[in-house]
């Protein structure tokens, strides 16, 4: 089996078998994301996906988790995805879960009945990029969805029985829009009530100038303390009933993990400590995508 590179997966899928059910991202318009810019989106033929699964079943032992790549396996027609999931569990008797990325369009375009069938076939959790709860910012970064549309899609996935791991991106709005971005994002996550919340830090590498130019003349990137202040506002506006919060991605200056709401005060105190003691923050050279 050969992968079509580049290949990406969430940090929590480090020990998962990765199967490419799609190539690229069906949206691929977000200004801050360069993961799949070198690929044209396509749904891989079913027989090729099954062939990869069968090869892995012969050659890989002890598979407990499978991640369906690339950008959004939920773009696959429901019955085809159910067939893939059925084969996953049939070929790997120790398999405990299958997960994938999803985007707003995936959830909006599929019926709740289709999502329920996909969940019953074994897609237990989706990784969903909310990025921000600020509609003006979402439009500016070309997310192709409003905060209300994302809420509707996530509610549909929840009713179908899927867990949701949501990602947000600190720094998207720059200094001028930082507080609004953080506040509205916290409020949106409070409505979604995801099982997992992951905060990533904007990191563009050689594409920084392009992003800044596209965001307007007055756009200024956040410095490391600005990122923590934005994160603090986001957490202050989080009202969730049972969520695991993480900012342990390689891009983050301060690795954090908390069970919310129980650990909310401790989390805020840790962020405040990082603001007052910047010497504990991760050096730039150790950050990575």
One Martini backbone bead per residue (centre of mass of N, CA, C, O) as a GRO file, in nm:
protein
  289
    1UNK     BB    1   0.096   0.036   0.022
    2UNK     BB    2   0.026   0.375  -0.088
    3UNK     BB    3   0.068   0.705  -0.033
    4UNK     BB    4  -0.078   1.025  -0.076
    5UNK     BB    5   0.108   1.295  -0.073
    6UNK     BB    6   0.024   1.441   0.182
    7UNK     BB    7  -0.013   1.344   0.535
    8UNK     BB    8  -0.288   1.360   0.770
    9UNK     BB    9  -0.339   1.389   1.136
   10UNK     BB   10  -0.433   1.374   1.436
   11UNK     BB   11  -0.266   1.348   1.728
   12UNK     BB   12  -0.469   1.113   1.844
   13UNK     BB   13  -0.376   0.929   1.567
   14UNK     BB   14  -0.079   0.809   1.597
   15UNK     BB   15  -0.187   0.482   1.635
   16UNK     BB   16  -0.324   0.474   1.364
   17UNK     BB   17  -0.475   0.360   1.092
   18UNK     BB   18  -0.429   0.483   0.762
   19UNK     BB   19  -0.700   0.560   0.534
   20UNK     BB   20  -0.755   0.651   0.200
   21UNK     BB   21  -1.074   0.766   0.090
   22UNK     BB   22  -0.949   1.042   0.029
   23UNK     BB   23  -0.840   1.334  -0.159
   24UNK     BB   24  -0.814   1.588   0.013
   25UNK     BB   25  -1.038   1.877  -0.010
   26UNK     BB   26  -1.364   1.986  -0.078
   27UNK     BB   27  -1.288   2.283  -0.023
   28UNK     BB   28  -0.999   2.442  -0.003
   29UNK     BB   29  -1.027   2.778   0.108
   30UNK     BB   30  -0.873   2.828   0.351
   31UNK     BB   31  -0.635   3.066   0.429
   32UNK     BB   32  -0.477   2.900   0.676
   33UNK     BB   33  -0.478   2.637   0.483
   34UNK     BB   34  -0.210   2.403   0.335
   35UNK     BB   35  -0.247   2.090   0.324
   36UNK     BB   36  -0.421   2.057   0.015
   37UNK     BB   37  -0.305   2.241  -0.230
   38UNK     BB   38  -0.169   1.986  -0.403
   39UNK     BB   39  -0.474   1.885  -0.424
   40UNK     BB   40  -0.728   1.709  -0.580
   41UNK     BB   41  -1.032   1.631  -0.521
   42UNK     BB   42  -1.116   1.283  -0.420
   43UNK     BB   43  -1.287   0.986  -0.450
   44UNK     BB   44  -1.208   0.686  -0.390
   45UNK     BB   45  -1.229   0.394  -0.499
   46UNK     BB   46  -1.362   0.131  -0.343
   47UNK     BB   47  -1.162  -0.097  -0.434
   48UNK     BB   48  -0.906   0.053  -0.327
   49UNK     BB   49  -0.981   0.067  -0.031
   50UNK     BB   50  -1.023  -0.237   0.012
   51UNK     BB   51  -0.740  -0.320  -0.071
   52UNK     BB   52  -0.596  -0.173   0.160
   53UNK     BB   53  -0.736  -0.321   0.390
   54UNK     BB   54  -0.645  -0.609   0.308
   55UNK     BB   55  -0.345  -0.559   0.326
   56UNK     BB   56  -0.343  -0.478   0.628
   57UNK     BB   57  -0.468  -0.742   0.737
   58UNK     BB   58  -0.206  -0.909   0.645
   59UNK     BB   59   0.034  -0.688   0.776
   60UNK     BB   60  -0.138  -0.587   1.032
   61UNK     BB   61  -0.134  -0.578   1.380
   62UNK     BB   62  -0.353  -0.469   1.625
   63UNK     BB   63  -0.600  -0.306   1.525
   64UNK     BB   64  -0.795  -0.035   1.693
   65UNK     BB   65  -0.746   0.207   1.483
   66UNK     BB   66  -0.911   0.425   1.241
   67UNK     BB   67  -0.819   0.664   0.986
   68UNK     BB   68  -0.997   0.864   0.758
   69UNK     BB   69  -0.870   0.981   0.480
   70UNK     BB   70  -0.849   1.290   0.441
   71UNK     BB   71  -1.024   1.573   0.493
   72UNK     BB   72  -1.333   1.426   0.408
   73UNK     BB   73  -1.505   1.135   0.433
   74UNK     BB   74  -1.806   1.260   0.444
   75UNK     BB   75  -1.819   1.301   0.124
   76UNK     BB   76  -1.908   1.030   0.107
   77UNK     BB   77  -2.131   0.831   0.029
   78UNK     BB   78  -2.307   0.663   0.254
   79UNK     BB   79  -2.297   0.367   0.143
   80UNK     BB   80  -1.992   0.363   0.090
   81UNK     BB   81  -1.908   0.419   0.381
   82UNK     BB   82  -2.044   0.175   0.508
   83UNK     BB   83  -1.878  -0.034   0.353
   84UNK     BB   84  -1.606   0.047   0.469
   85UNK     BB   85  -1.678   0.002   0.767
   86UNK     BB   86  -1.753  -0.295   0.749
   87UNK     BB   87  -1.466  -0.385   0.660
   88UNK     BB   88  -1.308  -0.290   0.898
   89UNK     BB   89  -1.452  -0.479   1.113
   90UNK     BB   90  -1.409  -0.750   0.959
   91UNK     BB   91  -1.080  -0.736   0.933
   92UNK     BB   92  -1.072  -0.607   1.246
   93UNK     BB   93  -1.141  -0.756   1.546
   94UNK     BB   94  -0.997  -0.514   1.740
   95UNK     BB   95  -1.174  -0.291   1.667
   96UNK     BB   96  -1.296   0.026   1.820
   97UNK     BB   97  -1.241   0.263   1.595
   98UNK     BB   98  -1.367   0.528   1.374
   99UNK     BB   99  -1.231   0.813   1.199
  100UNK     BB  100  -1.274   1.170   1.094
  101UNK     BB  101  -1.305   1.417   0.902
  102UNK     BB  102  -1.500   1.733   0.890
  103UNK     BB  103  -1.733   1.946   0.731
  104UNK     BB  104  -1.999   2.147   0.704
  105UNK     BB  105  -2.110   2.027   0.437
  106UNK     BB  106  -2.132   1.733   0.517
  107UNK     BB  107  -2.355   1.775   0.741
  108UNK     BB  108  -2.567   1.936   0.570
  109UNK     BB  109  -2.602   1.722   0.323
  110UNK     BB  110  -2.666   1.516   0.526
  111UNK     BB  111  -2.869   1.316   0.665
  112UNK     BB  112  -2.961   1.196   0.962
  113UNK     BB  113  -2.995   0.906   0.865
  114UNK     BB  114  -2.715   0.876   0.739
  115UNK     BB  115  -2.554   0.939   0.996
  116UNK     BB  116  -2.668   0.703   1.156
  117UNK     BB  117  -2.561   0.478   0.971
  118UNK     BB  118  -2.264   0.553   1.001
  119UNK     BB  119  -2.253   0.515   1.305
  120UNK     BB  120  -2.353   0.216   1.311
  121UNK     BB  121  -2.096   0.126   1.133
  122UNK     BB  122  -1.845   0.301   1.314
  123UNK     BB  123  -1.848   0.618   1.323
  124UNK     BB  124  -1.770   0.775   1.625
  125UNK     BB  125  -1.581   1.023   1.515
  126UNK     BB  126  -1.526   1.376   1.462
  127UNK     BB  127  -1.327   1.621   1.297
  128UNK     BB  128  -1.391   1.977   1.362
  129UNK     BB  129  -1.364   2.292   1.200
  130UNK     BB  130  -1.446   2.597   1.333
  131UNK     BB  131  -1.217   2.829   1.437
  132UNK     BB  132  -1.492   3.024   1.460
  133UNK     BB  133  -1.768   3.252   1.581
  134UNK     BB  134  -1.704   3.470   1.361
  135UNK     BB  135  -1.861   3.558   1.079
  136UNK     BB  136  -1.672   3.769   0.955
  137UNK     BB  137  -1.421   3.586   0.971
  138UNK     BB  138  -1.524   3.340   0.817
  139UNK     BB  139  -1.554   3.498   0.552
  140UNK     BB  140  -1.256   3.598   0.527
  141UNK     BB  141  -1.135   3.285   0.540
  142UNK     BB  142  -1.323   3.090   0.375
  143UNK     BB  143  -1.518   2.862   0.525
  144UNK     BB  144  -1.822   2.817   0.415
  145UNK     BB  145  -1.950   2.917   0.702
  146UNK     BB  146  -2.152   2.954   0.964
  147UNK     BB  147  -2.222   2.932   1.290
  148UNK     BB  148  -2.508   2.816   1.247
  149UNK     BB  149  -2.433   2.588   1.051
  150UNK     BB  150  -2.243   2.443   1.248
  151UNK     BB  151  -2.450   2.390   1.466
  152UNK     BB  152  -2.648   2.224   1.299
  153UNK     BB  153  -2.449   1.999   1.218
  154UNK     BB  154  -2.369   1.911   1.508
  155UNK     BB  155  -2.652   1.838   1.605
  156UNK     BB  156  -2.690   1.615   1.399
  157UNK     BB  157  -2.451   1.438   1.489
  158UNK     BB  158  -2.548   1.397   1.779
  159UNK     BB  159  -2.821   1.259   1.709
  160UNK     BB  160  -2.654   1.019   1.562
  161UNK     BB  161  -2.404   0.960   1.790
  162UNK     BB  162  -2.169   1.154   1.760
  163UNK     BB  163  -1.863   1.250   1.817
  164UNK     BB  164  -1.686   1.569   1.889
  165UNK     BB  165  -1.389   1.725   1.755
  166UNK     BB  166  -1.281   2.048   1.813
  167UNK     BB  167  -1.141   2.322   1.628
  168UNK     BB  168  -0.934   2.604   1.699
  169UNK     BB  169  -0.792   2.936   1.604
  170UNK     BB  170  -0.542   3.118   1.708
  171UNK     BB  171  -0.509   3.447   1.546
  172UNK     BB  172  -0.694   3.500   1.293
  173UNK     BB  173  -0.775   3.820   1.366
  174UNK     BB  174  -0.575   3.938   1.523
  175UNK     BB  175  -0.554   4.208   1.728
  176UNK     BB  176  -0.823   4.361   1.667
  177UNK     BB  177  -1.008   4.068   1.674
  178UNK     BB  178  -0.947   3.891   1.927
  179UNK     BB  179  -1.178   3.923   2.137
  180UNK     BB  180  -1.413   3.849   1.952
  181UNK     BB  181  -1.316   3.572   1.864
  182UNK     BB  182  -1.305   3.446   2.149
  183UNK     BB  183  -1.594   3.496   2.248
  184UNK     BB  184  -1.756   3.366   2.007
  185UNK     BB  185  -1.622   3.089   2.027
  186UNK     BB  186  -1.709   3.018   2.313
  187UNK     BB  187  -2.015   3.040   2.253
  188UNK     BB  188  -2.031   2.822   2.034
  189UNK     BB  189  -1.919   2.584   2.201
  190UNK     BB  190  -2.150   2.598   2.412
  191UNK     BB  191  -2.364   2.502   2.200
  192UNK     BB  192  -2.230   2.235   2.095
  193UNK     BB  193  -2.091   2.040   2.301
  194UNK     BB  194  -1.820   1.900   2.289
  195UNK     BB  195  -1.602   1.652   2.381
  196UNK     BB  196  -1.378   1.811   2.217
  197UNK     BB  197  -1.114   2.067   2.262
  198UNK     BB  198  -0.902   2.240   2.023
  199UNK     BB  199  -0.619   2.457   2.044
  200UNK     BB  200  -0.476   2.643   1.798
  201UNK     BB  201  -0.192   2.798   1.642
  202UNK     BB  202  -0.109   3.020   1.434
  203UNK     BB  203   0.077   2.876   1.142
  204UNK     BB  204   0.243   2.976   0.823
  205UNK     BB  205   0.516   3.057   0.757
  206UNK     BB  206   0.560   3.139   0.419
  207UNK     BB  207   0.234   3.254   0.439
  208UNK     BB  208   0.209   3.520   0.603
  209UNK     BB  209   0.189   3.748   0.390
  210UNK     BB  210  -0.064   3.646   0.246
  211UNK     BB  211  -0.252   3.661   0.488
  212UNK     BB  212  -0.217   3.957   0.568
  213UNK     BB  213  -0.307   4.074   0.295
  214UNK     BB  214  -0.599   3.936   0.299
  215UNK     BB  215  -0.683   4.093   0.588
  216UNK     BB  216  -0.535   4.366   0.568
  217UNK     BB  217  -0.355   4.651   0.652
  218UNK     BB  218  -0.424   4.624   0.985
  219UNK     BB  219  -0.284   4.362   1.019
  220UNK     BB  220  -0.184   4.173   1.319
  221UNK     BB  221   0.008   3.971   1.474
  222UNK     BB  222   0.049   3.769   1.729
  223UNK     BB  223   0.186   3.719   2.019
  224UNK     BB  224   0.238   3.502   2.273
  225UNK     BB  225   0.064   3.670   2.478
  226UNK     BB  226  -0.182   3.712   2.300
  227UNK     BB  227  -0.261   3.417   2.280
  228UNK     BB  228  -0.322   3.380   2.584
  229UNK     BB  229  -0.537   3.602   2.607
  230UNK     BB  230  -0.728   3.472   2.405
  231UNK     BB  231  -0.761   3.203   2.552
  232UNK     BB  232  -0.881   3.317   2.811
  233UNK     BB  233  -1.140   3.431   2.685
  234UNK     BB  234  -1.245   3.169   2.574
  235UNK     BB  235  -1.267   3.016   2.847
  236UNK     BB  236  -1.455   3.222   2.989
  237UNK     BB  237  -1.685   3.148   2.749
  238UNK     BB  238  -1.708   2.862   2.862
  239UNK     BB  239  -2.016   2.640   2.866
  240UNK     BB  240  -1.967   2.325   2.968
  241UNK     BB  241  -2.053   1.989   3.074
  242UNK     BB  242  -1.848   1.771   2.891
  243UNK     BB  243  -1.513   1.852   2.839
  244UNK     BB  244  -1.211   1.824   2.656
  245UNK     BB  245  -0.924   2.019   2.692
  246UNK     BB  246  -0.684   2.130   2.431
  247UNK     BB  247  -0.318   2.260   2.385
  248UNK     BB  248  -0.100   2.016   2.252
  249UNK     BB  249  -0.004   2.127   2.011
  250UNK     BB  250   0.289   2.208   1.843
  251UNK     BB  251   0.196   2.523   1.809
  252UNK     BB  252   0.199   2.565   2.109
  253UNK     BB  253   0.319   2.739   2.394
  254UNK     BB  254   0.092   2.598   2.599
  255UNK     BB  255   0.037   2.312   2.740
  256UNK     BB  256  -0.303   2.173   2.767
  257UNK     BB  257  -0.529   2.014   3.018
  258UNK     BB  258  -0.895   1.965   3.056
  259UNK     BB  259  -1.180   1.932   3.259
  260UNK     BB  260  -1.505   2.025   3.166
  261UNK     BB  261  -1.570   2.237   3.435
  262UNK     BB  262  -1.380   2.152   3.675
  263UNK     BB  263  -1.093   2.300   3.545
  264UNK     BB  264  -1.132   2.605   3.481
  265UNK     BB  265  -0.977   2.763   3.700
  266UNK     BB  266  -0.705   2.623   3.660
  267UNK     BB  267  -0.673   2.702   3.363
  268UNK     BB  268  -0.673   3.010   3.405
  269UNK     BB  269  -0.428   3.014   3.598
  270UNK     BB  270  -0.224   2.894   3.398
  271UNK     BB  271  -0.246   3.113   3.184
  272UNK     BB  272  -0.169   3.349   3.372
  273UNK     BB  273   0.111   3.240   3.437
  274UNK     BB  274   0.215   3.254   3.143
  275UNK     BB  275   0.187   3.563   3.118
  276UNK     BB  276   0.383   3.627   3.373
  277UNK     BB  277   0.577   3.364   3.255
  278UNK     BB  278   0.727   3.349   2.952
  279UNK     BB  279   0.971   3.146   3.010
  280UNK     BB  280   0.774   2.878   2.987
  281UNK     BB  281   0.755   2.898   2.697
  282UNK     BB  282   0.773   2.794   2.390
  283UNK     BB  283   0.993   2.794   2.161
  284UNK     BB  284   0.990   2.858   1.832
  285UNK     BB  285   1.181   2.609   1.741
  286UNK     BB  286   0.955   2.393   1.878
  287UNK     BB  287   0.759   2.461   1.675
  288UNK     BB  288   0.489   2.286   1.494
  289UNK     BB  289   0.287   2.109   1.241
   0.00000   0.00000   0.00000
